[in-house]
């Protein structure tokens, strides 16, 4: 149980900078999710916390202790790898026992601890098997059990669910969250899946190209995206971003006209979430480009002169393709971004 | 419809000349096609049969005779009954086991230790082929180098004297164990790289993520070696050591050049015993019988080791 602190951490590989000047404070017992597209430096960040990679610059602290020169095996962190990294020559029981043996936990306690960990991830019946004889989901749970069995100070999980099918992923998600609450271990979780991030996180860190874009609670990230990258990354479908100009309290673009704060002018990008649009209104004029009913909701794509706009319409909405359509925006939920992509026009 | 047929035809017409250009195959009959692979491997197979199977069978046949050059007289199993009472045969067998066993243990341990210490080293990754150098020397040349170093040139003795380990020249052929040691050193020098390369290859194929997981679980490098790497490499180790072992049991060149079985037969290996019987004393039938026995012993031991190693590896 400990906090984690990253201070001005940089990691370069030769001339390529994988992580740039990162500052991050993970609170004790927090579930923090690193979210970002592939290659943005999530794994690198996590490996630096684990001690598998040395930061080129900056400080890493766990608890209050400086970790930069502490070997991975002495950091008391447990990591769940994307490929599970189970020991193929050992049974699941021996796999879970390995950290206990290596850390000189008294032998008498082993069996009890192993069975409790296995219980927690519902792995009881498979303890005698070798990893090769388990399904992906079972291997995943074995890797989790191995991580929790010794109550480390910190859990690190690198895309632990990405090799599972959608249904299993959903149930494992709940299980992981429940487990973390029960064990109260500070957790850093890496994913590129925003649903995983939104459902699991106390706080989300959104990264792009080695740079933190925003840190905040899932609600915060969703309702107050700091820039166009975050806005375009979160939500499914993500926020519509429409380039246009603002002048004396009005934002306009081809087929789009909305009120905007009077102090905005020049090139501005408007952001509007698909769920904050409704059919009928006077903010957007365009043609129906596509209608996709999914049962509980209908996705509508409207074409304007320079962009397709995604809208979530009611479940019964239908319209012929190429018919004219007008759309209204919830004007209390408009976002404006300046030319550098960062949010503007907020009081 | 008509349109699509037309394009198809056009396509075919285009493809045909291309095929004519790029295909190096001429039409062949089905039988010729089937025979072709055999034709390709045929010469190699014939060659191998001629240098291994034929002499093998010939030796088995010859072992049933007492042979004095062109005079063959039927002996039945007489050669074999004489051999099992021959103390020199048993001594040679024991020498082979001692020299070969020690040499094999030593090279396995050295190769494994060095491999484990350096398999993630970028230099070893890129240049592992240079470690094969000693294997590329002609065996007789290696034997002469060591003969020179130990016995004739006294290089080793001088070195030992220089560091103060001994005070006089060592006569390596004067003592049973020193003589055996020279053979072991020569073999270890030439063949440790073979095992090293194999072990390094196996270790480099090991999943790096698993090593990292073990590090985070609190394992030292030693723990990783004993708990993870060694069990995973087991089948490879068994095969490599068996191959090496078979090779060592037929150790001849070094004995022939360096010690010739001295002192008092303490370094006479099976191969040298067979050579001496056959080409010094011209007991060809007797030598053949010894070879056949040697072959049987080798097969039985190798088979048992491999079978057992793989059976327990599977469960
Ligand atoms: N050992 C390495 N050498 C060179 N480049 C690396 C190394 N590890 C990672 N990178 C680069 O750093 C960037 C971030 O990688 P990573 O942290 O694995 O991304 P993510 O986990 O977010 O997908 C990638 O562009 C990757 O190619
Ligand atoms: Mg990654």
XYZ file of C-alpha atoms and ligand atoms in Angstrom:
690
model
C 0.000 0.000 0.000
C 1.745 3.087 -1.170
C 1.585 6.171 -3.312
C 3.604 6.484 -6.495
C 5.270 9.648 -7.646
C 6.801 10.388 -11.029
C 8.666 13.655 -11.225
C 9.897 15.051 -14.563
C 10.425 11.562 -15.860
C 11.888 11.238 -19.352
C 12.632 8.053 -21.227
C 14.485 8.169 -24.516
C 15.527 5.314 -26.737
C 18.482 6.787 -28.607
C 17.111 9.916 -30.197
C 13.496 8.775 -29.930
C 11.700 10.072 -26.868
C 9.232 7.468 -25.582
C 8.023 9.397 -22.534
C 8.373 13.165 -22.201
C 8.701 15.030 -18.939
C 6.042 13.122 -17.089
C 4.669 14.229 -13.735
C 2.247 11.898 -12.062
C 1.051 11.409 -8.518
C -0.792 8.186 -7.808
C -2.589 8.360 -4.481
C -2.499 5.447 -2.019
C -5.125 2.800 -2.809
C -6.040 4.539 -6.039
C -6.950 2.742 -9.270
C -5.198 4.770 -11.942
C -5.595 3.971 -15.624
C -3.119 4.989 -18.316
C -5.097 5.370 -21.509
C -3.852 6.193 -24.971
C -3.363 4.891 -28.478
C -0.811 2.208 -29.227
C 2.793 3.412 -29.007
C 2.093 6.424 -26.805
C 4.404 5.269 -24.023
C 2.012 3.578 -21.590
C 3.991 0.370 -21.306
C 7.249 2.276 -21.034
C 5.843 4.332 -18.143
C 4.677 1.213 -16.368
C 7.966 -0.609 -16.895
C 9.798 2.326 -15.354
C 7.606 2.073 -12.271
C 8.320 -1.659 -12.152
C 12.051 -1.149 -12.523
C 12.325 -3.060 -15.777
C 13.331 0.139 -17.550
C 15.483 2.962 -16.226
C 14.279 6.539 -16.694
C 16.683 8.692 -18.678
C 15.863 11.610 -16.400
C 13.648 12.330 -13.421
C 12.623 10.651 -10.196
C 10.376 7.736 -9.414
C 9.179 7.231 -5.850
C 7.075 4.508 -4.317
C 5.838 5.406 -0.866
C 8.436 7.985 0.014
C 11.425 6.010 -1.135
C 13.370 6.972 -4.222
C 13.267 4.010 -6.596
C 15.620 5.032 -9.383
C 18.474 2.806 -8.229
C 16.407 0.039 -6.673
C 16.342 -3.258 -8.548
C 13.014 -4.542 -9.878
C 13.028 -7.485 -7.491
C 13.333 -5.222 -4.461
C 10.532 -2.828 -5.339
C 7.683 -4.968 -4.036
C 5.497 -4.382 -7.049
C 3.540 -7.106 -8.827
C 2.876 -6.940 -12.502
C 0.387 -8.676 -14.755
C 1.805 -8.899 -18.253
C -0.141 -8.714 -21.463
C 1.129 -12.160 -22.437
C 0.536 -13.418 -18.857
C 4.161 -14.611 -18.532
C 3.264 -17.730 -16.580
C 6.090 -20.198 -15.986
C 5.309 -22.960 -18.468
C 7.155 -25.695 -16.615
C 5.259 -25.219 -13.360
C 1.694 -26.072 -12.399
C -0.654 -23.192 -11.681
C -0.213 -23.932 -7.986
C 3.561 -23.625 -8.306
C 3.182 -20.508 -10.428
C 1.183 -18.789 -7.718
C 3.598 -20.075 -5.101
C 6.703 -18.798 -6.869
C 6.640 -15.246 -5.433
C 6.101 -16.654 -1.944
C 9.089 -18.967 -2.309
C 11.280 -16.230 -3.724
C 10.380 -13.798 -0.965
C 10.997 -16.289 1.816
C 7.434 -16.359 3.077
C 7.329 -19.148 5.698
C 6.422 -22.439 4.038
C 3.601 -23.154 6.448
C 1.654 -20.190 5.151
C 1.968 -21.012 1.456
C -0.940 -23.323 0.961
C -3.398 -21.076 2.731
C -2.313 -17.980 0.802
C -2.347 -19.767 -2.544
C -5.811 -21.175 -2.023
C -7.145 -17.807 -0.951
C -5.693 -16.086 -4.019
C -7.016 -18.836 -6.285
C -10.401 -18.524 -4.617
C -10.503 -14.830 -5.298
C -10.057 -15.319 -9.050
C -12.160 -18.512 -9.118
C -9.299 -20.722 -10.183
C -9.669 -23.430 -7.554
C -10.208 -26.479 -9.774
C -7.276 -25.761 -12.076
C -4.411 -25.553 -9.612
C -2.840 -28.827 -10.716
C -2.708 -27.976 -14.387
C 0.164 -26.552 -16.353
C -0.449 -23.157 -18.003
C -0.497 -24.830 -21.417
C -3.654 -26.698 -20.441
C -5.657 -23.581 -19.605
C -7.793 -21.245 -21.696
C -6.847 -17.596 -22.167
C -9.219 -16.438 -19.456
C -7.938 -18.991 -16.985
C -4.344 -18.060 -17.697
C -5.254 -14.453 -17.161
C -6.718 -15.305 -13.782
C -3.689 -17.377 -12.872
C -1.493 -14.369 -13.637
C -3.742 -12.234 -11.434
C -3.581 -14.764 -8.619
C 0.203 -14.799 -8.819
C 0.197 -11.009 -8.524
C -2.160 -10.776 -5.547
C -0.874 -13.721 -3.540
C 1.830 -11.755 -1.780
C 0.002 -8.471 -1.149
C 2.474 -6.184 -2.914
C 2.652 -2.438 -2.414
C 1.690 -1.762 -6.005
C -0.116 -3.624 -8.781
C 0.842 -2.959 -12.355
C -1.320 -4.343 -15.122
C -0.380 -3.984 -18.776
C -3.417 -4.504 -20.983
C -4.308 -7.629 -19.044
C -7.604 -8.148 -20.831
C -6.658 -7.427 -24.412
C -6.208 -11.087 -25.356
C -9.674 -12.121 -24.166
C -12.955 -12.143 -26.040
C -15.452 -9.359 -25.421
C -17.731 -11.209 -23.038
C -14.930 -12.536 -20.870
C -13.351 -9.113 -20.863
C -16.491 -7.578 -19.387
C -16.703 -10.107 -16.577
C -12.977 -9.937 -15.810
C -13.270 -6.163 -15.653
C -15.781 -6.353 -12.853
C -13.667 -8.971 -11.110
C -10.515 -6.869 -11.255
C -12.273 -3.804 -9.920
C -13.860 -5.765 -7.104
C -10.554 -7.347 -6.204
C -8.754 -4.045 -6.108
C -11.349 -2.535 -3.788
C -11.089 -5.518 -1.506
C -7.280 -5.598 -1.385
C -6.868 -1.814 -1.346
C -3.632 -1.982 -3.308
C -2.530 1.014 -5.344
C -2.985 -0.011 -8.956
C -1.712 1.320 -12.261
C -3.561 -0.191 -15.180
C -2.637 0.285 -18.827
C -5.142 0.018 -21.634
C -6.014 1.446 -25.023
C -9.694 0.605 -24.489
C -11.667 3.602 -23.242
C -14.527 1.492 -21.903
C -12.073 -0.365 -19.667
C -10.599 2.935 -18.572
C -13.956 4.573 -17.844
C -15.334 1.619 -15.905
C -12.238 0.780 -13.852
C -10.531 4.037 -13.066
C -10.638 6.327 -10.108
C -8.628 8.607 -12.314
C -7.600 8.360 -15.947
C -4.356 9.600 -17.444
C -4.683 10.185 -21.157
C -1.417 10.036 -23.067
C -0.427 10.742 -26.624
C 3.047 10.511 -28.159
C 4.701 10.260 -24.751
C 2.948 13.330 -23.360
C 0.171 13.431 -20.766
C -2.863 15.116 -22.289
C -5.147 15.157 -19.279
C -5.523 13.639 -15.831
C -8.933 13.407 -14.261
C -11.836 11.297 -13.095
C -13.764 9.502 -15.832
C -16.607 12.031 -15.486
C -14.172 14.888 -15.674
C -12.459 13.547 -18.762
C -15.776 12.951 -20.432
C -17.426 16.269 -19.640
C -14.384 18.525 -19.637
C -11.897 17.326 -22.223
C -8.814 19.504 -22.084
C -8.089 19.413 -25.796
C -9.190 18.051 -29.140
C -7.117 14.883 -28.686
C -8.954 13.910 -25.513
C -12.292 14.992 -26.983
C -11.735 12.887 -30.083
C -10.480 9.881 -28.102
C -13.207 9.502 -25.485
C -16.790 8.506 -26.239
C -18.130 6.083 -28.779
C -18.582 7.447 -31.252
C -16.279 10.228 -30.028
C -17.089 13.905 -29.996
C -17.696 15.562 -33.362
C -15.025 18.149 -34.040
C -16.024 20.788 -36.571
C -13.539 23.376 -37.784
C -14.974 26.851 -38.381
C -14.725 30.477 -37.357
C -16.099 32.487 -34.468
C -17.144 36.080 -34.739
C -19.115 38.277 -32.358
C -20.784 35.491 -30.434
C -21.519 33.149 -33.318
C -19.606 30.084 -34.485
C -20.141 29.137 -38.081
C -18.968 26.494 -40.453
C -20.462 24.992 -43.624
C -24.048 24.131 -42.637
C -23.398 24.807 -38.949
C -24.325 27.841 -36.849
C -24.250 28.009 -33.073
C -23.877 30.711 -30.464
C -20.484 30.910 -28.809
C -18.864 33.006 -26.078
C -18.448 36.557 -27.302
C -14.735 36.657 -26.551
C -13.905 33.985 -29.138
C -12.814 34.920 -32.614
C -10.836 33.513 -35.497
C -10.280 29.857 -36.274
C -12.090 27.756 -33.718
C -13.027 24.079 -33.532
C -16.473 23.227 -32.232
C -16.989 20.016 -30.288
C -20.373 18.408 -29.852
C -21.068 14.896 -28.579
C -23.320 12.651 -30.667
C -25.671 12.272 -27.687
C -26.097 16.052 -27.342
C -27.698 16.403 -30.761
C -31.365 16.011 -31.563
C -33.309 15.725 -34.803
C -35.049 18.963 -35.673
C -33.516 22.299 -34.819
C -31.571 25.009 -36.508
C -27.915 24.417 -35.662
C -26.981 22.120 -38.483
C -28.280 21.541 -41.987
C -27.143 18.577 -44.028
C -28.054 15.378 -45.856
C -28.574 11.965 -44.344
C -25.471 9.928 -45.161
C -26.164 6.764 -43.217
C -28.626 5.322 -40.714
C -27.506 2.452 -38.491
C -30.133 1.016 -36.170
C -28.611 -1.099 -33.381
C -31.767 -1.834 -31.395
C -31.629 0.500 -28.451
C -30.224 3.403 -30.380
C -29.878 4.533 -33.991
C -26.636 6.013 -35.232
C -27.167 8.707 -37.795
C -24.450 10.187 -39.970
C -25.162 13.591 -41.447
C -23.120 14.985 -44.265
C -22.265 18.665 -44.379
C -20.076 20.417 -46.917
C -16.800 19.548 -45.208
C -17.471 16.912 -42.572
C -19.604 13.973 -41.548
C -21.314 14.448 -38.196
C -22.252 11.496 -35.980
C -25.527 11.707 -34.080
C -27.223 9.350 -31.661
C -30.888 9.426 -32.581
C -33.878 7.731 -30.936
C -34.350 3.993 -31.450
C -37.224 4.518 -33.896
C -35.546 7.134 -36.043
C -35.392 6.238 -39.742
C -34.751 8.419 -42.775
C -34.034 7.836 -46.452
C -30.454 8.394 -47.545
C -29.688 11.803 -49.061
C -32.810 13.386 -47.621
C -32.302 16.848 -46.120
C -32.174 17.005 -42.351
C -31.827 19.671 -39.702
C -30.274 19.028 -36.333
C -30.306 20.940 -33.086
C -27.456 20.976 -30.563
C -27.786 21.154 -26.800
C -26.178 24.594 -26.606
C -25.243 24.149 -22.959
C -22.984 21.257 -23.992
C -20.868 22.884 -26.646
C -17.080 22.780 -26.520
C -14.721 25.161 -28.237
C -11.056 24.577 -28.970
C -8.470 27.067 -30.118
C -6.029 26.678 -32.979
C -3.521 24.767 -30.813
C -6.272 22.270 -29.934
C -6.692 23.296 -26.303
C -10.033 24.168 -24.795
C -11.109 27.815 -24.950
C -14.158 29.808 -23.973
C -14.543 28.245 -20.531
C -15.514 30.618 -17.747
C -22.194 -12.002 -68.821
C -20.562 -11.781 -72.222
C -18.543 -8.943 -70.866
C -17.200 -10.891 -67.949
C -16.272 -13.901 -70.087
C -14.349 -11.627 -72.317
C -12.299 -10.206 -69.466
C -11.659 -13.692 -68.183
C -10.326 -14.758 -71.542
C -8.245 -11.666 -71.725
C -6.841 -12.460 -68.319
C -5.998 -16.000 -69.300
C -4.332 -14.863 -72.483
C -2.259 -12.479 -70.470
C -1.324 -15.102 -67.887
C -0.215 -17.736 -70.375
C 2.922 -16.070 -71.710
C 3.843 -15.032 -68.198
C 3.688 -18.654 -67.101
C 5.845 -19.647 -70.034
C 8.433 -17.111 -68.998
C 8.534 -17.807 -65.287
C 8.016 -21.560 -65.094
C 11.208 -23.541 -65.201
C 9.286 -26.806 -65.066
C 8.659 -28.829 -68.140
C 5.671 -31.128 -68.240
C 6.594 -34.490 -66.765
C 4.942 -37.826 -66.340
C 3.498 -38.683 -62.927
C 6.157 -41.329 -62.268
C 8.973 -38.998 -63.113
C 7.499 -36.460 -60.744
C 7.355 -38.980 -57.943
C 10.885 -40.209 -58.539
C 12.405 -36.756 -58.700
C 12.858 -36.212 -54.922
C 14.469 -39.637 -54.532
C 16.780 -38.831 -57.365
C 17.854 -35.678 -55.570
C 18.644 -37.310 -52.230
C 19.848 -40.552 -53.796
C 23.558 -39.771 -54.060
C 23.738 -38.539 -50.491
C 21.916 -41.592 -49.190
C 24.155 -43.929 -51.153
C 27.237 -42.154 -49.883
C 26.085 -42.347 -46.274
C 25.157 -45.989 -46.600
C 28.538 -46.750 -48.130
C 30.507 -45.151 -45.338
C 28.329 -46.168 -42.380
C 25.986 -49.050 -43.003
C 28.300 -51.171 -45.130
C 31.306 -51.026 -42.773
C 28.956 -51.596 -39.853
C 27.494 -54.726 -41.336
C 30.922 -55.840 -42.463
C 32.248 -55.461 -38.919
C 29.376 -57.511 -37.514
C 30.092 -60.232 -40.015
C 33.824 -60.126 -39.449
C 33.388 -60.295 -35.685
C 32.291 -63.891 -36.088
C 35.644 -64.945 -37.552
C 39.221 -65.159 -36.501
C 40.861 -63.131 -39.225
C 44.526 -63.285 -40.121
C 44.637 -61.120 -43.232
C 43.054 -63.248 -45.958
C 42.552 -66.291 -43.732
C 39.097 -66.213 -42.219
C 38.185 -69.057 -39.923
C 34.766 -69.313 -38.399
C 34.742 -68.584 -34.691
C 31.076 -68.122 -33.902
C 30.838 -66.076 -30.748
C 34.390 -66.999 -29.803
C 35.670 -63.460 -30.184
C 32.967 -62.213 -27.846
C 33.633 -64.780 -25.135
C 37.317 -63.924 -25.282
C 36.613 -60.216 -25.058
C 34.488 -60.368 -21.947
C 37.413 -62.075 -20.239
C 39.925 -59.552 -21.529
C 41.021 -57.206 -18.729
C 42.314 -54.713 -21.254
C 38.840 -54.438 -22.784
C 37.277 -53.652 -19.419
C 40.053 -51.223 -18.614
C 39.467 -49.416 -21.895
C 35.755 -49.279 -21.187
C 36.419 -47.810 -17.737
C 38.903 -45.292 -19.148
C 36.401 -44.187 -21.751
C 33.769 -43.728 -19.075
C 36.119 -41.815 -16.770
C 37.760 -39.566 -19.337
C 34.591 -39.095 -21.371
C 32.371 -38.633 -18.338
C 34.581 -36.037 -16.684
C 35.133 -34.239 -19.952
C 31.422 -34.210 -20.727
C 30.479 -32.962 -17.246
C 33.102 -30.272 -17.394
C 32.142 -28.957 -20.801
C 28.439 -29.037 -20.000
C 28.931 -27.073 -16.799
C 31.291 -24.561 -18.372
C 29.111 -24.082 -21.445
C 25.972 -23.675 -19.363
C 27.538 -21.246 -16.922
C 29.053 -19.053 -19.583
C 25.879 -19.195 -21.670
C 23.708 -18.128 -18.763
C 25.971 -15.217 -17.907
C 26.090 -13.748 -21.363
C 23.074 -14.745 -23.420
C 21.494 -11.285 -23.288
C 24.794 -9.659 -24.127
C 24.535 -7.878 -27.478
C 28.009 -8.989 -28.509
C 27.187 -12.630 -27.944
C 23.921 -12.171 -29.831
C 25.644 -10.745 -32.861
C 28.860 -12.720 -32.813
C 28.007 -16.079 -31.366
C 29.425 -17.702 -34.465
C 33.001 -16.747 -33.479
C 32.697 -19.039 -30.491
C 32.661 -21.913 -32.934
C 36.293 -21.295 -33.874
C 37.876 -24.143 -31.890
C 35.472 -26.562 -33.539
C 36.613 -25.495 -36.965
C 40.192 -26.672 -36.419
C 41.120 -30.070 -37.695
C 40.966 -32.491 -34.760
C 44.469 -33.815 -35.374
C 45.820 -30.273 -35.479
C 44.187 -29.559 -32.140
C 45.692 -32.727 -30.738
C 49.148 -31.685 -31.912
C 48.718 -28.228 -30.412
C 47.920 -29.734 -27.031
C 50.633 -32.341 -27.325
C 53.008 -29.490 -27.896
C 51.605 -27.452 -25.057
C 51.660 -30.263 -22.545
C 54.390 -32.716 -23.428
C 56.816 -31.606 -26.080
C 56.876 -27.853 -25.812
C 56.247 -27.740 -22.062
C 54.302 -24.517 -22.496
C 51.849 -25.383 -19.749
C 54.583 -26.416 -17.364
C 56.384 -23.152 -17.960
C 53.230 -21.187 -17.328
C 52.548 -23.096 -14.134
C 56.083 -22.489 -12.986
C 55.791 -18.809 -13.822
C 52.808 -18.400 -11.542
C 54.520 -20.505 -8.924
C 52.105 -23.398 -8.871
C 54.807 -26.001 -9.523
C 58.552 -25.880 -9.095
C 59.716 -28.371 -11.720
C 58.682 -29.396 -15.164
C 55.623 -31.590 -15.014
C 55.836 -34.878 -16.877
C 52.234 -35.162 -17.904
C 52.544 -38.747 -19.043
C 54.075 -39.920 -15.779
C 50.877 -40.176 -13.817
C 47.529 -41.758 -14.567
C 45.467 -38.715 -13.674
C 47.742 -36.124 -15.247
C 47.662 -38.023 -18.526
C 43.922 -38.286 -18.389
C 43.751 -34.589 -17.540
C 45.571 -33.625 -20.739
C 43.002 -35.511 -22.801
C 40.159 -33.902 -20.893
C 41.566 -30.401 -21.330
C 42.011 -30.866 -25.060
C 38.491 -32.167 -25.525
C 36.948 -29.485 -23.329
C 38.810 -26.794 -25.216
C 37.624 -27.975 -28.588
C 34.052 -28.953 -27.819
C 32.717 -26.664 -25.091
C 31.804 -24.088 -27.766
C 29.496 -26.600 -29.403
C 27.432 -26.918 -26.231
C 27.771 -23.208 -25.545
C 26.230 -22.268 -28.879
C 23.341 -24.640 -28.374
C 22.678 -23.439 -24.837
C 22.945 -19.789 -25.762
C 20.498 -20.357 -28.598
C 18.037 -22.031 -26.265
C 18.359 -19.285 -23.658
C 17.952 -16.567 -26.229
C 14.721 -18.188 -27.320
C 13.416 -17.971 -23.787
C 10.580 -15.473 -23.355
C 12.027 -12.278 -21.915
C 8.702 -11.406 -20.331
C 8.921 -14.533 -18.217
C 12.309 -13.500 -16.890
C 10.910 -10.078 -16.056
C 7.930 -11.603 -14.314
C 10.299 -13.715 -12.240
C 12.408 -10.673 -11.371
C 9.304 -8.888 -10.110
C 8.323 -11.983 -8.165
C 11.599 -11.556 -6.316
C 13.766 -14.112 -8.075
C 17.524 -13.658 -8.318
C 19.292 -14.665 -11.520
C 20.251 -17.910 -9.833
C 16.622 -18.569 -8.936
C 15.618 -17.903 -12.519
C 18.258 -20.303 -13.778
C 17.344 -23.188 -11.506
C 13.575 -22.727 -11.486
C 12.803 -21.590 -14.990
C 15.612 -21.710 -17.548
C 17.012 -25.109 -16.653
C 13.684 -26.981 -16.649
C 12.681 -25.318 -19.897
C 15.968 -26.232 -21.575
C 15.904 -29.805 -20.392
C 15.063 -31.491 -23.703
C 17.674 -29.432 -25.530
C 20.295 -30.211 -22.903
C 19.538 -33.915 -23.122
C 19.881 -34.004 -26.889
C 23.039 -31.901 -26.994
C 24.746 -33.803 -24.204
C 23.783 -37.128 -25.731
C 25.236 -36.138 -29.096
C 28.393 -34.945 -27.403
C 28.499 -38.075 -25.298
C 28.295 -40.342 -28.320
C 31.083 -38.383 -29.913
C 33.244 -38.576 -26.806
C 32.879 -42.333 -26.444
C 34.590 -42.652 -29.798
C 37.467 -40.364 -28.734
C 40.491 -41.453 -30.744
C 42.518 -38.696 -32.339
C 43.672 -37.082 -29.111
C 44.627 -40.407 -27.574
C 46.481 -41.508 -30.694
C 48.465 -38.304 -30.961
C 48.883 -37.167 -27.363
C 49.216 -40.214 -25.114
C 48.882 -43.425 -27.118
C 47.318 -45.024 -24.089
C 50.215 -44.342 -21.743
C 50.942 -44.566 -18.879
C 50.240 -48.242 -18.554
C 47.042 -48.136 -20.552
C 45.462 -45.539 -18.258
C 44.409 -43.414 -21.187
C 43.508 -46.196 -23.582
C 39.953 -45.505 -24.682
C 37.729 -48.009 -26.448
C 38.510 -46.600 -29.864
C 42.210 -46.815 -29.201
C 41.834 -50.363 -27.887
C 40.007 -51.330 -31.078
C 42.623 -49.621 -33.193
C 45.423 -51.375 -31.358
C 43.773 -54.785 -31.703
C 43.021 -54.242 -35.364
C 45.939 -52.339 -36.780
C 48.798 -53.103 -34.417
C 48.058 -56.720 -33.578
C 46.006 -57.447 -36.689
C 43.243 -59.263 -34.776
C 40.606 -57.937 -37.141
C 37.838 -60.228 -35.993
C 38.566 -59.419 -32.388
C 38.592 -55.671 -33.100
C 35.334 -55.971 -34.984
C 33.727 -57.762 -32.081
C 34.871 -54.992 -29.731
C 33.394 -52.377 -32.086
C 30.078 -54.184 -32.170
C 29.981 -54.380 -28.377
C 30.851 -50.702 -28.146
C 28.058 -49.844 -30.570
C 25.550 -51.842 -28.551
C 26.583 -50.223 -25.280
C 26.371 -46.734 -26.784
C 22.952 -47.335 -28.286
C 21.534 -48.752 -25.079
C 22.835 -45.917 -22.917
C 21.787 -43.145 -25.309
C 18.376 -44.679 -25.817
C 17.747 -44.988 -22.083
C 18.802 -41.428 -21.345
C 16.795 -39.854 -24.126
C 13.717 -41.943 -23.448
C 13.719 -41.206 -19.769
C 14.398 -37.495 -20.197
C 11.565 -37.018 -22.614
C 9.094 -39.169 -20.736
C 9.403 -37.199 -17.519
C 9.550 -33.957 -19.442
C 6.101 -34.582 -20.844
C 4.124 -35.351 -17.707
N 13.352 -0.846 -26.110
C 12.908 0.077 -26.975
N 13.731 0.581 -27.914
C 13.300 1.515 -28.787
N 12.055 2.017 -28.805
C 11.186 1.559 -27.897
C 11.563 0.560 -26.933
N 10.480 0.299 -26.160
C 9.495 1.090 -26.619
N 9.909 1.845 -27.656
C 9.111 2.838 -28.382
O 8.532 3.707 -27.472
C 7.211 4.015 -27.829
C 6.262 3.723 -26.699
O 6.188 2.337 -26.529
P 5.206 1.670 -25.504
O 5.419 2.289 -24.171
O 5.392 0.212 -25.598
O 3.789 2.077 -26.080
P 2.344 1.600 -25.626
O 2.482 0.638 -24.512
O 1.643 2.860 -25.229
O 1.705 1.003 -26.831
C 6.890 3.210 -29.076
O 6.971 4.052 -30.187
C 7.976 2.175 -29.109
O 8.311 1.866 -30.435
Mg 1.925 -1.421 -24.534
